[in-house]
mmCIF file of C-alpha atoms and ligand atoms in Angstrom:
data_model
loop_
_atom_site.group_PDB
_atom_site.id
_atom_site.type_symbol
_atom_site.label_atom_id
_atom_site.label_comp_id
_atom_site.label_asym_id
_atom_site.label_seq_id
_atom_site.Cartn_x
_atom_site.Cartn_y
_atom_site.Cartn_z
ATOM 1 C CA MET A 333 139.360 5.736 129.041
ATOM 2 C CA ARG A 334 136.321 3.567 128.342
ATOM 3 C CA ASP A 335 133.571 5.484 126.554
ATOM 4 C CA ALA A 336 130.445 5.386 128.749
ATOM 5 C CA LEU A 337 128.123 6.786 126.077
ATOM 6 C CA PHE A 338 126.266 3.520 125.438
ATOM 7 C CA ASP A 339 127.179 1.861 128.733
ATOM 8 C CA ILE A 340 124.248 0.344 130.660
ATOM 9 C CA SER A 341 126.293 -1.993 132.823
ATOM 10 C CA GLY A 342 125.160 -2.044 136.450
ATOM 11 C CA GLN A 343 121.831 -0.399 135.561
ATOM 12 C CA THR A 344 118.627 -2.088 136.730
ATOM 13 C CA ALA A 345 116.037 -2.648 134.014
ATOM 14 C CA LEU A 346 112.419 -3.778 134.324
ATOM 15 C CA VAL A 347 110.861 -5.110 131.116
ATOM 16 C CA THR A 348 107.117 -5.758 131.316
ATOM 17 C CA GLY A 349 105.829 -8.769 129.407
ATOM 18 C CA SER A 350 109.263 -10.371 129.235
ATOM 19 C CA SER A 351 108.270 -13.955 130.037
ATOM 20 C CA ARG A 352 108.423 -14.560 126.264
ATOM 21 C CA GLY A 353 108.420 -12.870 122.853
ATOM 22 C CA LEU A 354 109.956 -9.469 122.157
ATOM 23 C CA GLY A 355 110.082 -8.590 125.863
ATOM 24 C CA TYR A 356 112.182 -11.670 126.571
ATOM 25 C CA ALA A 357 114.562 -10.779 123.718
ATOM 26 C CA LEU A 358 114.804 -7.167 124.933
ATOM 27 C CA ALA A 359 115.519 -8.278 128.515
ATOM 28 C CA ARG A 360 118.120 -10.783 127.305
ATOM 29 C CA GLY A 361 119.745 -8.045 125.203
ATOM 30 C CA LEU A 362 119.984 -5.735 128.225
ATOM 31 C CA ALA A 363 121.446 -8.592 130.301
ATOM 32 C CA ARG A 364 124.036 -9.302 127.603
ATOM 33 C CA HIS A 365 125.089 -5.659 127.868
ATOM 34 C CA GLY A 366 125.629 -5.840 131.619
ATOM 35 C CA ALA A 367 122.309 -4.672 133.060
ATOM 36 C CA LYS A 368 120.581 -6.307 136.025
ATOM 37 C CA VAL A 369 117.245 -7.346 134.624
ATOM 38 C CA ILE A 370 113.807 -7.833 136.173
ATOM 39 C CA LEU A 371 111.602 -10.105 134.077
ATOM 40 C CA HIS A 372 107.828 -9.853 134.246
ATOM 41 C CA GLY A 373 104.634 -11.589 133.180
ATOM 42 C CA ARG A 374 101.411 -12.819 134.757
ATOM 43 C CA THR A 375 102.619 -16.175 136.102
ATOM 44 C CA LEU A 376 105.624 -16.185 138.420
ATOM 45 C CA GLU A 377 106.514 -19.766 137.534
ATOM 46 C CA SER A 378 106.924 -19.069 133.822
ATOM 47 C CA VAL A 379 108.733 -15.766 134.491
ATOM 48 C CA GLU A 380 111.154 -17.623 136.809
ATOM 49 C CA ALA A 381 111.813 -20.220 134.094
ATOM 50 C CA SER A 382 112.624 -17.487 131.572
ATOM 51 C CA ALA A 383 114.810 -15.693 134.132
ATOM 52 C CA GLU A 384 116.794 -18.882 134.689
ATOM 53 C CA ARG A 385 117.437 -19.230 130.937
ATOM 54 C CA ILE A 386 118.842 -15.686 130.740
ATOM 55 C CA ARG A 387 120.934 -16.223 133.885
ATOM 56 C CA GLU A 388 122.428 -19.380 132.397
ATOM 57 C CA GLU A 389 123.169 -17.755 129.056
ATOM 58 C CA THR A 390 124.528 -14.392 130.225
ATOM 59 C CA GLY A 391 125.590 -14.864 133.854
ATOM 60 C CA ALA A 392 123.688 -11.649 134.576
ATOM 61 C CA GLU A 393 121.668 -10.897 137.702
ATOM 62 C CA VAL A 394 118.032 -11.613 136.746
ATOM 63 C CA ALA A 395 115.006 -11.262 139.025
ATOM 64 C CA ALA A 396 111.373 -12.172 138.377
ATOM 65 C CA THR A 397 108.074 -10.515 139.202
ATOM 66 C CA ALA A 398 104.450 -11.193 138.255
ATOM 67 C CA PHE A 399 101.438 -8.880 138.156
ATOM 68 C CA ASP A 400 98.604 -7.982 135.816
ATOM 69 C CA VAL A 401 99.422 -4.658 134.133
ATOM 70 C CA THR A 402 95.733 -3.974 133.459
ATOM 71 C CA ASP A 403 95.091 -3.778 137.224
ATOM 72 C CA ALA A 404 96.279 -0.370 138.499
ATOM 73 C CA ALA A 405 96.192 -1.293 142.203
ATOM 74 C CA ALA A 406 97.969 -4.641 141.740
ATOM 75 C CA THR A 407 100.586 -2.963 139.552
ATOM 76 C CA GLU A 408 101.251 -0.227 142.109
ATOM 77 C CA ALA A 409 101.522 -2.712 145.005
ATOM 78 C CA ALA A 410 103.887 -4.984 143.062
ATOM 79 C CA LEU A 411 106.094 -2.097 141.919
ATOM 80 C CA GLU A 412 106.409 -0.657 145.438
ATOM 81 C CA LYS A 413 107.435 -4.112 146.684
ATOM 82 C CA LEU A 414 109.883 -4.506 143.833
ATOM 83 C CA ILE A 415 111.480 -1.129 144.653
ATOM 84 C CA GLU A 416 111.966 -2.248 148.263
ATOM 85 C CA SER A 417 113.955 -5.280 147.074
ATOM 86 C CA HIS A 418 115.751 -3.948 143.988
ATOM 87 C CA GLY A 419 115.634 -0.147 144.198
ATOM 88 C CA THR A 420 113.998 2.044 141.562
ATOM 89 C CA PRO A 421 114.749 0.671 138.095
ATOM 90 C CA ASP A 422 117.004 2.880 135.967
ATOM 91 C CA ILE A 423 115.383 1.642 132.749
ATOM 92 C CA VAL A 424 111.740 0.630 132.320
ATOM 93 C CA VAL A 425 110.472 -0.953 129.128
ATOM 94 C CA ASN A 426 106.678 -0.890 128.837
ATOM 95 C CA ASN A 427 106.347 -3.865 126.508
ATOM 96 C CA ALA A 428 103.436 -6.055 127.711
ATOM 97 C CA GLY A 429 100.873 -6.262 124.954
ATOM 98 C CA LEU A 430 97.907 -8.070 123.489
ATOM 99 C CA GLN A 431 96.324 -8.474 120.058
ATOM 100 C CA LYS A 432 92.696 -9.342 119.207
ATOM 101 C CA ARG A 433 91.450 -9.439 115.626
ATOM 102 C CA ALA A 434 87.942 -8.793 114.232
ATOM 103 C CA PRO A 435 86.273 -6.197 111.995
ATOM 104 C CA ILE A 436 85.228 -3.191 114.107
ATOM 105 C CA SER A 437 81.477 -3.863 113.802
ATOM 106 C CA GLU A 438 82.013 -7.355 115.237
ATOM 107 C CA PHE A 439 84.593 -6.388 117.843
ATOM 108 C CA ALA A 440 83.473 -7.402 121.367
ATOM 109 C CA VAL A 441 83.491 -4.666 124.003
ATOM 110 C CA GLU A 442 85.412 -6.901 126.409
ATOM 111 C CA ASP A 443 88.106 -7.456 123.749
ATOM 112 C CA TRP A 444 88.367 -3.690 123.136
ATOM 113 C CA ASN A 445 88.849 -3.190 126.892
ATOM 114 C CA ALA A 446 91.440 -5.971 127.060
ATOM 115 C CA VAL A 447 93.474 -4.516 124.168
ATOM 116 C CA ILE A 448 93.356 -0.919 125.437
ATOM 117 C CA GLY A 449 93.934 -2.105 129.015
ATOM 118 C CA THR A 450 96.969 -4.231 128.175
ATOM 119 C CA ASN A 451 98.612 -1.997 125.567
ATOM 120 C CA LEU A 452 97.804 1.539 126.716
ATOM 121 C CA ASN A 453 96.460 1.646 130.301
ATOM 122 C CA SER A 454 99.409 -0.527 131.341
ATOM 123 C CA VAL A 455 101.917 2.140 130.266
ATOM 124 C CA PHE A 456 100.099 4.659 132.462
ATOM 125 C CA HIS A 457 99.763 2.209 135.395
ATOM 126 C CA VAL A 458 103.488 1.387 135.434
ATOM 127 C CA SER A 459 104.862 4.828 134.558
ATOM 128 C CA ARG A 460 102.796 6.855 137.050
ATOM 129 C CA VAL A 461 104.303 4.856 139.919
ATOM 130 C CA LEU A 462 107.895 4.526 138.719
ATOM 131 C CA SER A 463 108.219 8.109 137.499
ATOM 132 C CA ARG A 464 107.564 9.360 141.063
ATOM 133 C CA HIS A 465 110.560 7.402 142.320
ATOM 134 C CA MET A 466 112.681 8.300 139.291
ATOM 135 C CA ALA A 467 111.864 11.980 139.828
ATOM 136 C CA GLU A 468 113.026 11.734 143.460
ATOM 137 C CA ARG A 469 116.294 10.252 142.209
ATOM 138 C CA ARG A 470 116.416 12.732 139.305
ATOM 139 C CA SER A 471 117.118 10.123 136.622
ATOM 140 C CA GLY A 472 115.297 7.504 134.602
ATOM 141 C CA LYS A 473 114.709 6.063 131.153
ATOM 142 C CA ILE A 474 111.225 4.975 130.127
ATOM 143 C CA VAL A 475 110.952 3.150 126.802
ATOM 144 C CA ASN A 476 107.463 2.332 125.532
ATOM 145 C CA ILE A 477 106.844 -0.257 122.838
ATOM 146 C CA GLY A 478 104.655 0.983 119.998
ATOM 147 C CA SER A 479 104.195 -0.676 116.619
ATOM 148 C CA VAL A 480 104.012 0.115 112.923
ATOM 149 C CA GLN A 481 100.317 0.286 113.859
ATOM 150 C CA SER A 482 101.156 3.410 115.889
ATOM 151 C CA LYS A 483 101.172 5.089 112.475
ATOM 152 C CA LEU A 484 99.473 2.760 109.974
ATOM 153 C CA ALA A 485 96.152 0.940 110.298
ATOM 154 C CA ARG A 486 95.283 -2.477 108.929
ATOM 155 C CA GLU A 487 91.948 -4.278 108.681
ATOM 156 C CA THR A 488 90.619 -6.207 111.739
ATOM 157 C CA ILE A 489 92.958 -4.525 114.253
ATOM 158 C CA ALA A 490 91.508 -1.030 114.748
ATOM 159 C CA PRO A 491 91.564 -1.287 118.594
ATOM 160 C CA TYR A 492 95.220 -2.380 118.537
ATOM 161 C CA SER A 493 96.059 0.548 116.220
ATOM 162 C CA ALA A 494 94.193 2.933 118.550
ATOM 163 C CA SER A 495 96.110 1.578 121.550
ATOM 164 C CA LYS A 496 99.491 1.871 119.818
ATOM 165 C CA GLY A 497 98.733 5.347 118.455
ATOM 166 C CA GLY A 498 97.871 6.220 122.048
ATOM 167 C CA VAL A 499 101.205 4.874 123.260
ATOM 168 C CA VAL A 500 103.031 7.364 121.011
ATOM 169 C CA MET A 501 101.016 10.351 122.289
ATOM 170 C CA LEU A 502 101.335 9.124 125.881
ATOM 171 C CA THR A 503 105.097 8.974 125.280
ATOM 172 C CA GLN A 504 105.088 12.605 124.136
ATOM 173 C CA GLY A 505 102.884 13.712 127.035
ATOM 174 C CA MET A 506 105.039 11.910 129.585
ATOM 175 C CA ALA A 507 108.142 13.443 128.027
ATOM 176 C CA ALA A 508 106.558 16.874 128.516
ATOM 177 C CA ASP A 509 105.909 16.174 132.209
ATOM 178 C CA LEU A 510 109.080 14.327 133.086
ATOM 179 C CA ALA A 511 111.991 15.904 131.162
ATOM 180 C CA ARG A 512 112.391 18.500 133.941
ATOM 181 C CA HIS A 513 113.085 15.609 136.337
ATOM 182 C CA ASN A 514 115.831 14.247 134.048
ATOM 183 C CA ILE A 515 113.620 11.349 132.960
ATOM 184 C CA GLN A 516 113.665 10.586 129.237
ATOM 185 C CA VAL A 517 110.583 8.925 127.761
ATOM 186 C CA ASN A 518 110.771 7.467 124.261
ATOM 187 C CA CYS A 519 109.144 4.830 122.125
ATOM 188 C CA ILE A 520 110.405 1.966 119.946
ATOM 189 C CA SER A 521 107.954 0.838 117.272
ATOM 190 C CA PRO A 522 108.736 -2.594 115.859
ATOM 191 C CA GLY A 523 107.727 -3.821 112.431
ATOM 192 C CA TYR A 524 106.861 -7.506 111.975
ATOM 193 C CA PHE A 525 108.645 -10.019 114.243
ATOM 194 C CA LYS A 526 107.642 -13.663 114.645
ATOM 195 C CA THR A 527 106.280 -14.212 118.180
ATOM 196 C CA ASP A 528 103.306 -15.941 119.851
ATOM 197 C CA MET A 529 101.245 -12.792 119.309
ATOM 198 C CA ASN A 530 101.243 -13.140 115.527
ATOM 199 C CA THR A 531 101.548 -16.909 115.019
ATOM 200 C CA ALA A 532 98.396 -16.770 112.881
ATOM 201 C CA LEU A 533 100.130 -14.279 110.589
ATOM 202 C CA TRP A 534 103.521 -15.903 110.045
ATOM 203 C CA GLN A 535 101.942 -19.320 109.596
ATOM 204 C CA ASP A 536 99.811 -17.870 106.793
ATOM 205 C CA GLU A 537 101.864 -18.003 103.573
ATOM 206 C CA THR A 538 99.857 -15.202 101.914
ATOM 207 C CA PHE A 539 100.506 -12.879 104.872
ATOM 208 C CA ASN A 540 104.139 -13.931 104.969
ATOM 209 C CA GLN A 541 104.565 -12.942 101.346
ATOM 210 C CA TRP A 542 102.739 -9.648 101.970
ATOM 211 C CA VAL A 543 105.188 -8.752 104.781
ATOM 212 C CA GLU A 544 108.183 -9.617 102.614
ATOM 213 C CA LYS A 545 106.834 -7.531 99.733
ATOM 214 C CA ARG A 546 105.636 -4.602 101.875
ATOM 215 C CA THR A 547 108.904 -4.293 103.860
ATOM 216 C CA PRO A 548 111.792 -2.607 101.969
ATOM 217 C CA ALA A 549 114.195 -5.026 103.738
ATOM 218 C CA GLN A 550 112.063 -7.827 102.205
ATOM 219 C CA ARG A 551 111.909 -9.892 105.411
ATOM 220 C CA TRP A 552 110.570 -10.159 108.955
ATOM 221 C CA GLY A 553 112.697 -8.691 111.739
ATOM 222 C CA ASP A 554 114.984 -10.698 113.981
ATOM 223 C CA VAL A 555 114.128 -10.025 117.645
ATOM 224 C CA ASP A 556 117.740 -9.143 118.454
ATOM 225 C CA GLU A 557 117.545 -6.296 115.924
ATOM 226 C CA LEU A 558 115.529 -4.315 118.479
ATOM 227 C CA ILE A 559 118.390 -4.228 120.991
ATOM 228 C CA GLY A 560 120.406 -1.405 119.414
ATOM 229 C CA ALA A 561 117.583 1.122 119.682
ATOM 230 C CA LEU A 562 116.928 0.037 123.272
ATOM 231 C CA ILE A 563 120.576 0.395 124.314
ATOM 232 C CA PHE A 564 120.569 3.888 122.779
ATOM 233 C CA LEU A 565 117.378 4.901 124.601
ATOM 234 C CA GLY A 566 118.473 3.271 127.877
ATOM 235 C CA SER A 567 121.975 4.757 127.988
ATOM 236 C CA PRO A 568 123.547 8.209 128.481
ATOM 237 C CA ALA A 569 123.747 8.483 124.660
ATOM 238 C CA SER A 570 120.080 9.598 124.689
ATOM 239 C CA ASN A 571 120.170 11.984 127.678
ATOM 240 C CA PHE A 572 118.804 14.892 125.575
ATOM 241 C CA VAL A 573 116.355 12.773 123.542
ATOM 242 C CA SER A 574 112.769 12.650 124.778
ATOM 243 C CA GLY A 575 109.291 12.154 123.341
ATOM 244 C CA GLN A 576 110.614 10.416 120.227
ATOM 245 C CA ASN A 577 109.501 7.279 118.422
ATOM 246 C CA ILE A 578 112.013 5.075 116.573
ATOM 247 C CA PHE A 579 110.578 2.649 114.028
ATOM 248 C CA VAL A 580 112.606 -0.578 113.816
ATOM 249 C CA ASP A 581 110.740 -1.977 110.854
ATOM 250 C CA GLY A 582 113.073 -2.612 107.925
ATOM 251 C CA GLY A 583 111.793 0.616 106.363
ATOM 252 C CA MET A 584 108.105 -0.379 106.292
ATOM 253 C CA THR A 585 106.631 2.905 107.579
ATOM 254 C CA ALA A 586 108.873 4.978 105.293
ATOM 255 C CA VAL A 587 107.171 3.751 102.119
ATOM 256 C CA VAL A 588 103.707 3.157 100.629
HETATM 257 P P1 NDP B 1994 103.702 -12.029 123.089
HETATM 258 O O1 NDP B 1994 102.267 -12.373 122.999
HETATM 259 O O2 NDP B 1994 104.720 -12.968 122.536
HETATM 260 O O3 NDP B 1994 104.099 -11.703 124.613
HETATM 261 C C1 NDP B 1994 103.283 -10.835 125.364
HETATM 262 C C2 NDP B 1994 103.911 -10.587 126.713
HETATM 263 O O4 NDP B 1994 103.072 -9.644 127.429
HETATM 264 C C3 NDP B 1994 104.009 -11.825 127.578
HETATM 265 O O5 NDP B 1994 105.158 -11.763 128.358
HETATM 266 C C4 NDP B 1994 102.755 -11.732 128.439
HETATM 267 O O6 NDP B 1994 102.899 -12.384 129.687
HETATM 268 C C5 NDP B 1994 102.683 -10.236 128.667
HETATM 269 N N1 NDP B 1994 101.330 -9.819 129.041
HETATM 270 C C6 NDP B 1994 100.221 -9.839 128.266
HETATM 271 N N2 NDP B 1994 99.158 -9.418 128.961
HETATM 272 C C7 NDP B 1994 99.615 -9.095 130.202
HETATM 273 C C8 NDP B 1994 98.999 -8.596 131.386
HETATM 274 N N3 NDP B 1994 97.691 -8.303 131.438
HETATM 275 N N4 NDP B 1994 99.779 -8.398 132.474
HETATM 276 C C9 NDP B 1994 101.082 -8.686 132.442
HETATM 277 N N5 NDP B 1994 101.730 -9.155 131.363
HETATM 278 C C10 NDP B 1994 101.001 -9.355 130.259
HETATM 279 O O7 NDP B 1994 103.812 -10.602 122.362
HETATM 280 P P2 NDP B 1994 105.035 -9.921 121.564
HETATM 281 O O8 NDP B 1994 106.305 -10.293 122.195
HETATM 282 O O9 NDP B 1994 104.842 -10.170 120.129
HETATM 283 O O10 NDP B 1994 104.724 -8.388 121.807
HETATM 284 C C11 NDP B 1994 105.401 -7.620 122.787
HETATM 285 C C12 NDP B 1994 105.120 -6.146 122.546
HETATM 286 O O11 NDP B 1994 105.609 -5.782 121.250
HETATM 287 C C13 NDP B 1994 103.628 -5.812 122.539
HETATM 288 O O12 NDP B 1994 103.424 -4.535 123.110
HETATM 289 C C14 NDP B 1994 103.285 -5.786 121.064
HETATM 290 O O13 NDP B 1994 102.162 -5.017 120.792
HETATM 291 C C15 NDP B 1994 104.560 -5.196 120.494
HETATM 292 N N6 NDP B 1994 104.779 -5.452 119.083
HETATM 293 C C16 NDP B 1994 104.986 -6.740 118.620
HETATM 294 C C17 NDP B 1994 105.245 -6.950 117.280
HETATM 295 C C18 NDP B 1994 105.537 -8.292 116.726
HETATM 296 O O14 NDP B 1994 105.770 -8.376 115.511
HETATM 297 N N7 NDP B 1994 105.528 -9.344 117.504
HETATM 298 C C19 NDP B 1994 105.268 -5.813 116.335
HETATM 299 C C20 NDP B 1994 105.031 -4.539 116.918
HETATM 300 C C21 NDP B 1994 104.811 -4.368 118.244
HETATM 301 P P3 NDP B 1994 102.232 -13.835 129.992
HETATM 302 O O15 NDP B 1994 103.340 -14.805 129.741
HETATM 303 O O16 NDP B 1994 101.817 -13.743 131.401
HETATM 304 O O17 NDP B 1994 101.084 -14.021 129.043
#
């Protein structure tokens, strides 16, 4: 008998912010493990192009959708439409995110709103709609993407840290509300991975060396190293796990 513990084949997974970066790698990882994947970003054309790449590589069923996660009404309308075409996703990864850097006294109000809107409000906008449908079905896996900044602050990114700390507490609060409906809500908090979001960091040799020194594994993460935690949290293996946060950070948050 095949062990179904970590089996996600045939499951439908929506990954927000998967046109590129970590979201793309997470969606590709789910597709490689047999899930039907729905890619997402703000521009349908670029999401479609990314979907085609995953289709070609994995042969998986990959759909594309585009909406702005900071807009509650647009998000709700797009998700309801998506459910009509693809059914309620079994796995939802709230990954879309944004970074803006400046010392707090110089931080623009509009940038604060953009960071909180993209990183934290988005999780609420997506989850409030999908959890209703998941509750009707009595099953669902919601995986939110935090950060090492969910736990540790760093200069010039206080709003990002606030948003990611909020994601962890929103995860716990959603777990409290949704466990009774057989919906598990958990968080994956990545360490440092080279993507568009932090180009300025990995192109800076001083920062590069800081990451390598500060991380017990002495290196940046490889995007595919996030897949294992996601398969665990998206599969029956985690059916009694909820409200938890798994750091995938090469040991960074375990040490000073
Ligand atoms: P990228 O900048 O590479 O990608 C961001 C993704 O989010 C894109 O797909 C983008 O879509 C989407 N997005 C941004 N704003 C919106 C919006 N308003 N509506 C819809 N989609 C949006 O970021 P990363 O891949 O690096 O980050 C992904 C997640 O991982 C974020 O939550 C980030 O905070 C987190 N993270 C990243 C780390 C890293 O080292 N890279 C470390 C820890 C956490 P579009 O193509 O339309 O712009």
